[in-house]
Amino acid sequence: MSAPTRKRRWLTICALTATAALVATPAGARPDRGKPFGSRALAQLAAQRTQLAESMSPKAKAEDGDDGNEADEIAEGAQQYAEARTSPGIVAPGAYGAAWTGLRNLPRTGGNWRNVTDLPYDSDDPRYRDVDSNSSGGSGNVTGRMAAIAADDDGYVYAGSAGGGVWRSRRGGGHWTPISDTLPSQSTGALALDGSGRLWLGTGEATTNADAYLGSGVYVLSDPRHGAFSSRSRVGGDELESTTVHELRFGGGKVWAATSAGVWSHSTKTPKGAWKLEYAPHPDYLPGGAKANDDSAAYKNIANDIAIDPKDPSKVVLAVGWRSGDDYNGFYTKVHGAWTRITDGFGDLPTDADDVGNVTFARSADGSRYYAIDQSPELTASNPDSGLEGVYSAASPFGPWTKIADYKQLAADGSALTTAGYMPGVQAWYNQFLTVDPSDPKHVYAGLEEVYETKDGGGTWSTVGPYWNFTFPCWSIDPAKQTGDCNRTTHSDQHGVAIGRYHGKSFVYVGNDGGVYKRPVNGSQDASGHATDWASLNDGTIDTLQYYSVGVGKDLDHGGFSVTGGLQDNGQSVLRSNDKVMGSNFGGDGGDTLTDPADGCDIAEEYVYLAVQVTQNCAVNDGSWVADPSKATSYNVAPADNATSEARFIAPLAADLKSSSTWIAGGRHVWVQTHGYAIRSGAEWKSVYDLGAGRTATAVAASGGKVYAAWCGPCNNQGFARGISVGNADGTGWHDVTLPVGGAVPNRYLSGFAVDPKNADHVFLAVNGFSRHWTEGPGAGVGHVFESIDGGTTWKDISANLPDVPTDSAIVTPNGGLAVATDLGVVYRAPGRTKWQRVGSLPAVAVLQLKLSPDGKTLYAATHGRGIYTIRVRDCG
């Protein structure tokens, strides 16, 4: 994989995030390609602004020669998050379901979690127009990624999020209520309303993204307007456990599911009875098959969509294929009772395996027209501009198909993506939706990175939802305006779409990396073809924000605390104690974060690969840095491992428990800087230890100058190795701890340390992945939490009754207790006890980081799908 380009975006182009992916790029696969453009490299911006921005960022200048690209970053990020949960081998189906059952059976602490981010989150907040912010891009209020949307004709809208469950609105959008909180999977792959009004949910997001969690099957809700999903509403048995569901389609009294384990069907008349496997190209790679434990098993039976002829439901076309290419990629139909690859008669729509990847179908309500989007593995690998093969139309799912758009045509029709290296469809393997206006078979909405509309069956197109507004003449950074004189747009990276009615009017609803948006189906456009009437439905009642991290510090201006955190594709949020609307002060993907306990406006925010920015005023800025670079209030301070691509996608960053001005960062090297938030240059970091070529840090922690660093290398299941290095912040005493395979500490991903503030030699270790019961691989071992009282030399398993669930981080509470964040919630061990309790009753959502308030009285949990939650420490036990 080529070295990724690490550049700050005005509005992130990434589709990356955290945890439980199990969908990594297989060894030997060609990475997805697509060159990014960032805040300091946009050709469309005025030369003065480009020059000024580059002058503020030596990092961006140095990286202009990098031959990597952003889609490489996406593939690499996905791989790394999968590694954390699968290495050293392959995880068997059912692991998360068993873990959820185990957690729910734990005794529970007192107290209740409180959501502190359940208020609007304005990505265009006028307070934060600093050099590293995306504010003024035009997306408005945002929340976490939406994977699927469904809507009826009476104002009921259903939004399925990537990691925060399914939500319902009774008002045509807004005023949301969660309706799937009791399910063992909060990851949505597909939502669909059938002809009788029942809502079908396929769990397991199928975007093959870094944080696309596996699901627990398909569920059906008979009365979605009033009811909620439960485990009793699951359809069939466990056949679809630990899969992802790309689409659900109906025909001939059956529901069809395109999954990561092939195409399956089930009767719609009853939820009972097993699912029927209709087609899997390589059944030997399915669970129970001879090759089920092969490294590439997860990619050998990918199904993307199903087209069913409503006039004859026995006529079905399957779109099957892995986005990076495989010999089974293609279209299939039944011939003499056997599924057979279609090789001719398809017209413009390719049938060759190299040109069929991720595919989405759509059909007009009257059945007269079919449409398709096709992503080409060959183009994805070879064309830096786009992986889109095209958009197609036909009178029948069997063709012949006619190409009605390609990436060049879409780029010319009002797109913001006109720069070579990042054009429409560059992430077509990740971004796709397609729908047809029920009242007009020629009126189509297509989603890639942007939203496109045609009213004449593809003859002409308009970019009604451009990626952002930064590249257009109407844009300005003026804080008195949301996005200059441009119209509001949607967030980028489109995934779900539905058309419904409310109060007699038809609306199109789109789901993307920033939540849910709507506009009238026949809405208005400006002279450039951009919609004038998008409305964000992310009103704060729906919180599916996907946090990697959380930071807490005193709000010196308003009293109380300021809370901040890094997010998937939604930058860095900042919530001051008096805020009614949360703002975004950094753009892009927000990774780890540090916040000064004594001043919550002292913030260090990591982008990806240790690209660290720092501010000492919450990055408050009116945009005057455009004319005067000296007025920028955030600064790039990345350690050198960022420039050499020797850090993980989300790299560890920590402050010494005894000195908030001493920071530790981990890449190939362990980096230390002692200037705190006054740091202004990456040159101020000092490498105190080289972990070694091919090794990268996975966790760091420090107290009183003693530093712990965990690492992996290789980090995948091809020779996976892990270790711990210990030394001092002044560079002395560094050594590698002996951790033999088969020893006390499992040969799995080491995800976090918690150092006892009273004794730096007393440290706890969180271990990710699953035990050898679920994981095929050398030394997978058992246990998830370990303790050392001799500075990391020896370790003891203290997992006790803790279920077999990946753990992500840990923290020692002021009373000596230990709180641990897992992929399915938070657990706690009281001081002097050996058993674990479940903290509160969060849904089955990943908690990636825990932090304490400056006074130590409140525990903050950064969830990856439901925002930030707090609970009083005294209520934990």
Coordinates of N, CA and C in Angstrom, one line a residue, residues 331-459:
F331 N -22.7 -10.5 -12.3 CA -24.1 -10.6 -12.2 C -24.5 -12.0 -12.5
Y332 N -25.5 -12.5 -11.7 CA -25.9 -13.9 -11.8 C -27.5 -14.0 -11.9
T333 N -27.9 -15.0 -12.6 CA -29.3 -15.3 -12.7 C -29.5 -16.8 -12.8
K334 N -30.7 -17.3 -12.6 CA -30.9 -18.7 -12.6 C -31.2 -19.2 -14.1
V335 N -30.5 -20.2 -14.5 CA -30.7 -20.8 -15.8 C -30.8 -22.3 -15.5
H336 N -32.0 -22.8 -15.9 CA -32.3 -24.3 -15.6 C -32.1 -24.6 -14.2
G337 N -32.5 -23.7 -13.3 CA -32.5 -24.0 -11.9 C -31.1 -23.7 -11.2
A338 N -30.1 -23.3 -11.9 CA -28.8 -23.1 -11.3 C -28.4 -21.6 -11.5
W339 N -27.8 -21.0 -10.5 CA -27.3 -19.7 -10.6 C -26.1 -19.6 -11.6
T340 N -26.2 -18.8 -12.6 CA -25.2 -18.7 -13.7 C -24.8 -17.3 -13.9
R341 N -23.5 -17.1 -14.2 CA -23.0 -15.7 -14.4 C -23.6 -15.2 -15.8
I342 N -24.0 -14.0 -15.8 CA -24.4 -13.3 -17.0 C -23.2 -12.9 -17.8
T343 N -23.1 -13.3 -19.0 CA -21.8 -12.9 -19.8 C -22.1 -12.1 -21.0
D344 N -23.4 -12.0 -21.5 CA -23.7 -11.2 -22.6 C -25.1 -10.7 -22.6
G345 N -25.4 -9.7 -23.5 CA -26.8 -9.2 -23.6 C -27.1 -8.1 -22.6
F346 N -26.0 -7.7 -21.8 CA -26.2 -6.6 -20.8 C -26.0 -5.2 -21.3
G347 N -25.6 -5.1 -22.6 CA -25.4 -3.8 -23.1 C -24.2 -3.1 -22.5
D348 N -24.4 -1.8 -22.1 CA -23.2 -1.1 -21.7 C -22.7 -1.5 -20.3
L349 N -23.6 -2.1 -19.5 CA -23.2 -2.5 -18.1 C -22.3 -3.7 -18.2
P350 N -21.0 -3.5 -17.7 CA -20.0 -4.6 -17.8 C -20.4 -5.8 -17.1
T351 N -19.9 -7.0 -17.6 CA -20.1 -8.2 -16.9 C -18.8 -8.9 -16.6
D352 N -17.7 -8.3 -17.0 CA -16.4 -8.8 -16.7 C -16.1 -8.6 -15.2
A353 N -15.5 -9.6 -14.6 CA -15.2 -9.5 -13.1 C -14.4 -8.3 -12.7
D354 N -13.5 -7.8 -13.6 CA -12.6 -6.7 -13.2 C -13.4 -5.4 -13.2
D355 N -14.6 -5.4 -13.8 CA -15.3 -4.1 -13.9 C -16.7 -4.1 -13.1
V356 N -16.9 -5.2 -12.3 CA -18.1 -5.2 -11.5 C -17.7 -5.3 -10.1
G357 N -18.0 -4.3 -9.3 CA -17.7 -4.2 -7.9 C -18.9 -4.0 -7.1
N358 N -18.9 -2.9 -6.3 CA -20.1 -2.5 -5.5 C -21.2 -2.0 -6.5
V359 N -22.4 -2.6 -6.4 CA -23.5 -2.3 -7.3 C -24.7 -2.0 -6.5
T360 N -25.5 -1.0 -7.0 CA -26.8 -0.7 -6.4 C -27.8 -0.6 -7.5
F361 N -29.0 -1.3 -7.3 CA -30.1 -1.2 -8.2 C -31.2 -0.3 -7.7
A362 N -32.0 0.2 -8.6 CA -33.3 0.9 -8.2 C -34.3 0.6 -9.3
R363 N -35.6 0.6 -9.0 CA -36.6 0.3 -9.9 C -37.7 1.4 -9.8
S364 N -38.3 1.8 -10.9 CA -39.4 2.7 -10.8 C -40.6 2.0 -10.3
A365 N -41.6 2.8 -9.7 CA -42.7 2.2 -9.1 C -43.6 1.4 -10.1
D366 N -43.6 1.8 -11.3 CA -44.5 1.1 -12.3 C -43.7 0.0 -13.0
G367 N -42.5 -0.2 -12.6 CA -41.7 -1.3 -13.2 C -41.2 -1.1 -14.6
S368 N -41.3 0.1 -15.1 CA -40.9 0.4 -16.5 C -39.5 0.7 -16.7
R369 N -38.8 1.1 -15.6 CA -37.4 1.4 -15.7 C -36.6 0.9 -14.5
Y370 N -35.4 0.5 -14.8 CA -34.4 0.0 -13.8 C -33.2 0.9 -14.0
Y371 N -32.5 1.1 -12.8 CA -31.3 1.9 -12.8 C -30.2 1.1 -12.0
A372 N -29.0 1.4 -12.3 CA -27.9 0.8 -11.6 C -26.7 1.7 -11.5
I373 N -25.9 1.6 -10.4 CA -24.6 2.2 -10.2 C -23.6 1.1 -10.1
D374 N -22.5 1.2 -10.8 CA -21.5 0.2 -10.8 C -20.1 0.8 -10.5
Q375 N -19.5 0.3 -9.5 CA -18.1 0.6 -9.1 C -17.2 -0.4 -9.7
S376 N -16.1 0.0 -10.4 CA -15.2 -0.9 -11.0 C -14.0 -1.1 -10.2
P377 N -13.6 -2.4 -9.8 CA -12.4 -2.7 -9.1 C -11.2 -2.3 -9.9
E378 N -11.3 -2.5 -11.2 CA -10.1 -2.1 -12.1 C -9.9 -0.6 -12.1
L379 N -10.9 0.2 -12.2 CA -10.8 1.6 -12.2 C -10.4 2.1 -10.8
T380 N -10.9 1.5 -9.8 CA -10.6 1.9 -8.4 C -9.1 1.7 -8.2
A381 N -8.5 0.7 -8.8 CA -7.1 0.4 -8.6 C -6.2 1.3 -9.6
S382 N -6.7 1.6 -10.7 CA -5.8 2.2 -11.7 C -6.1 3.7 -12.0
N383 N -7.3 4.2 -11.8 CA -7.7 5.5 -12.1 C -7.7 6.4 -10.8
P384 N -6.8 7.3 -10.7 CA -6.7 8.1 -9.5 C -7.9 9.1 -9.3
D385 N -8.6 9.3 -10.4 CA -9.7 10.3 -10.4 C -11.0 9.6 -9.8
S386 N -11.3 8.4 -10.2 CA -12.6 7.8 -9.8 C -12.6 6.3 -10.0
G387 N -13.4 5.6 -9.2 CA -13.7 4.2 -9.4 C -15.0 3.9 -10.0
L388 N -15.7 5.0 -10.4 CA -17.1 4.8 -10.9 C -17.0 4.3 -12.4
E389 N -17.6 3.1 -12.6 CA -17.8 2.6 -14.0 C -18.9 3.4 -14.7
G390 N -20.0 3.6 -14.0 CA -21.0 4.4 -14.5 C -22.4 4.3 -13.9
V391 N -23.3 5.0 -14.3 CA -24.7 4.9 -13.9 C -25.5 4.4 -15.2
Y392 N -26.4 3.5 -15.0 CA -27.1 2.8 -16.1 C -28.6 2.8 -16.0
S393 N -29.2 2.6 -17.1 CA -30.7 2.5 -17.2 C -31.1 1.4 -18.1
A394 N -32.2 0.7 -17.8 CA -32.7 -0.4 -18.7 C -34.2 -0.5 -18.5
A395 N -34.9 -1.2 -19.4 CA -36.3 -1.5 -19.3 C -36.5 -2.7 -18.5
S396 N -35.5 -3.5 -18.3 CA -35.6 -4.8 -17.6 C -34.3 -5.0 -16.8
P397 N -34.3 -5.7 -15.7 CA -33.1 -6.0 -15.0 C -32.1 -6.9 -15.8
F398 N -32.6 -7.5 -16.9 CA -31.8 -8.3 -17.7 C -31.2 -7.5 -18.9
G399 N -31.5 -6.2 -18.9 CA -30.9 -5.4 -20.0 C -31.7 -5.4 -21.3
P400 N -31.1 -4.8 -22.3 CA -29.8 -4.2 -22.3 C -29.7 -2.9 -21.6
W401 N -28.6 -2.7 -20.9 CA -28.4 -1.5 -20.1 C -27.7 -0.4 -20.9
T402 N -28.1 0.8 -20.7 CA -27.5 2.0 -21.4 C -26.8 2.9 -20.3
K403 N -25.6 3.2 -20.6 CA -24.9 4.1 -19.7 C -25.5 5.5 -19.8
I404 N -25.8 6.1 -18.6 CA -26.4 7.4 -18.7 C -25.6 8.5 -17.9
A405 N -24.5 8.0 -17.3 CA -23.6 9.0 -16.7 C -22.3 8.3 -16.3
D406 N -21.2 9.1 -16.4 CA -19.9 8.6 -15.9 C -19.4 9.8 -15.0
Y407 N -18.2 9.6 -14.5 CA -17.7 10.5 -13.5 C -17.4 11.9 -14.1
K408 N -16.9 11.9 -15.4 CA -16.6 13.1 -16.0 C -17.9 14.0 -16.3
Q409 N -19.0 13.3 -16.7 CA -20.2 14.0 -16.9 C -20.7 14.6 -15.6
L410 N -20.7 13.8 -14.5 CA -21.2 14.3 -13.2 C -20.3 15.5 -12.7
A411 N -19.0 15.4 -12.9 CA -18.1 16.5 -12.5 C -18.4 17.8 -13.2
A412 N -18.9 17.6 -14.5 CA -19.2 18.8 -15.3 C -20.6 19.4 -15.0
D413 N -21.4 18.8 -14.2 CA -22.8 19.2 -13.9 C -22.9 19.8 -12.5
G414 N -22.0 20.7 -12.2 CA -22.2 21.5 -10.9 C -21.5 20.8 -9.7
S415 N -20.7 19.8 -10.0 CA -20.0 19.1 -8.9 C -18.9 20.0 -8.2
A416 N -18.7 19.8 -6.9 CA -17.6 20.5 -6.3 C -16.3 19.6 -6.5
L417 N -16.4 18.4 -7.0 CA -15.3 17.5 -7.2 C -14.8 17.6 -8.6
T418 N -14.1 18.6 -9.0 CA -13.6 18.7 -10.3 C -12.1 18.7 -10.4
T419 N -11.4 18.4 -9.3 CA -10.0 18.4 -9.2 C -9.5 17.0 -9.6
A420 N -8.5 16.9 -10.5 CA -7.9 15.6 -10.8 C -7.4 14.9 -9.5
G421 N -7.7 13.7 -9.4 CA -7.3 12.9 -8.2 C -8.4 12.8 -7.2
Y422 N -9.5 13.5 -7.3 CA -10.7 13.3 -6.4 C -11.9 13.9 -7.1
M423 N -12.5 13.0 -7.9 CA -13.7 13.3 -8.7 C -14.9 12.4 -8.4
P424 N -16.1 12.7 -8.9 CA -17.2 11.9 -8.5 C -17.0 10.4 -8.6
G425 N -17.3 9.7 -7.6 CA -17.2 8.2 -7.6 C -15.8 7.7 -7.2
V426 N -14.9 8.6 -6.7 CA -13.6 8.1 -6.2 C -13.8 7.1 -5.1
Q427 N -14.9 7.3 -4.3 CA -15.2 6.4 -3.2 C -16.5 5.6 -3.5
A428 N -16.7 5.2 -4.8 CA -17.9 4.6 -5.1 C -18.1 3.2 -4.4
W429 N -17.0 2.7 -4.0 CA -17.0 1.4 -3.2 C -17.7 1.6 -1.9
Y430 N -17.7 2.9 -1.4 CA -18.2 3.2 -0.1 C -19.4 4.0 -0.1
N431 N -19.5 4.9 -1.1 CA -20.7 5.9 -1.2 C -21.5 5.5 -2.4
Q432 N -22.7 5.0 -2.1 CA -23.7 4.7 -3.1 C -25.1 4.7 -2.6
F433 N -26.0 5.4 -3.3 CA -27.5 5.2 -3.2 C -28.1 5.5 -4.5
L434 N -29.4 5.0 -4.6 CA -30.1 5.2 -5.9 C -31.6 5.0 -5.6
T435 N -32.4 5.9 -6.1 CA -33.9 5.8 -5.9 C -34.6 6.5 -7.0
V436 N -35.8 6.1 -7.3 CA -36.6 6.7 -8.4 C -37.9 7.3 -7.8
D437 N -38.2 8.5 -8.2 CA -39.5 9.1 -7.8 C -40.6 8.2 -8.2
P438 N -41.5 7.9 -7.2 CA -42.6 7.0 -7.4 C -43.6 7.5 -8.5
S439 N -43.6 8.8 -8.7 CA -44.6 9.4 -9.6 C -44.0 9.6 -11.0
D440 N -42.7 9.4 -11.2 CA -42.0 9.7 -12.4 C -40.8 8.7 -12.7
P441 N -40.9 7.8 -13.5 CA -39.8 6.8 -13.7 C -38.6 7.4 -14.3
K442 N -38.6 8.6 -14.8 CA -37.4 9.3 -15.3 C -36.7 10.2 -14.3
H443 N -37.3 10.3 -13.1 CA -36.8 11.3 -12.1 C -36.0 10.4 -11.1
V444 N -34.7 10.6 -11.0 CA -33.8 9.7 -10.3 C -32.9 10.6 -9.4
Y445 N -32.7 10.1 -8.2 CA -31.6 10.6 -7.3 C -30.6 9.5 -7.2
A446 N -29.3 10.0 -7.4 CA -28.2 9.1 -7.2 C -27.2 9.7 -6.2
G447 N -26.7 8.9 -5.3 CA -25.7 9.3 -4.3 C -24.4 8.7 -4.5
L448 N -23.3 9.5 -4.5 CA -21.9 9.0 -4.4 C -21.3 9.8 -3.3
E449 N -20.3 10.6 -3.5 CA -19.8 11.5 -2.5 C -20.8 12.7 -2.4
E450 N -21.5 13.0 -3.5 CA -22.4 14.1 -3.6 C -23.8 13.5 -3.9
V451 N -24.8 14.3 -4.0 CA -26.2 13.9 -4.4 C -26.4 14.5 -5.8
Y452 N -26.9 13.6 -6.7 CA -27.1 14.0 -8.1 C -28.6 13.7 -8.4
E453 N -29.2 14.5 -9.3 CA -30.6 14.4 -9.7 C -30.7 14.5 -11.2
T454 N -31.5 13.6 -11.8 CA -31.9 13.8 -13.2 C -33.4 13.7 -13.3
K455 N -34.0 14.5 -14.2 CA -35.4 14.5 -14.4 C -35.8 14.0 -15.8
D456 N -34.8 13.5 -16.5 CA -35.1 13.0 -17.8 C -34.4 11.7 -18.1
G457 N -34.4 10.9 -17.1 CA -33.8 9.5 -17.2 C -32.3 9.4 -17.5
G458 N -31.6 10.5 -17.1 CA -30.2 10.5 -17.3 C -29.6 11.3 -18.4
G459 N -30.5 11.9 -19.1 CA -30.1 12.8 -20.2 C -29.2 14.0 -19.7

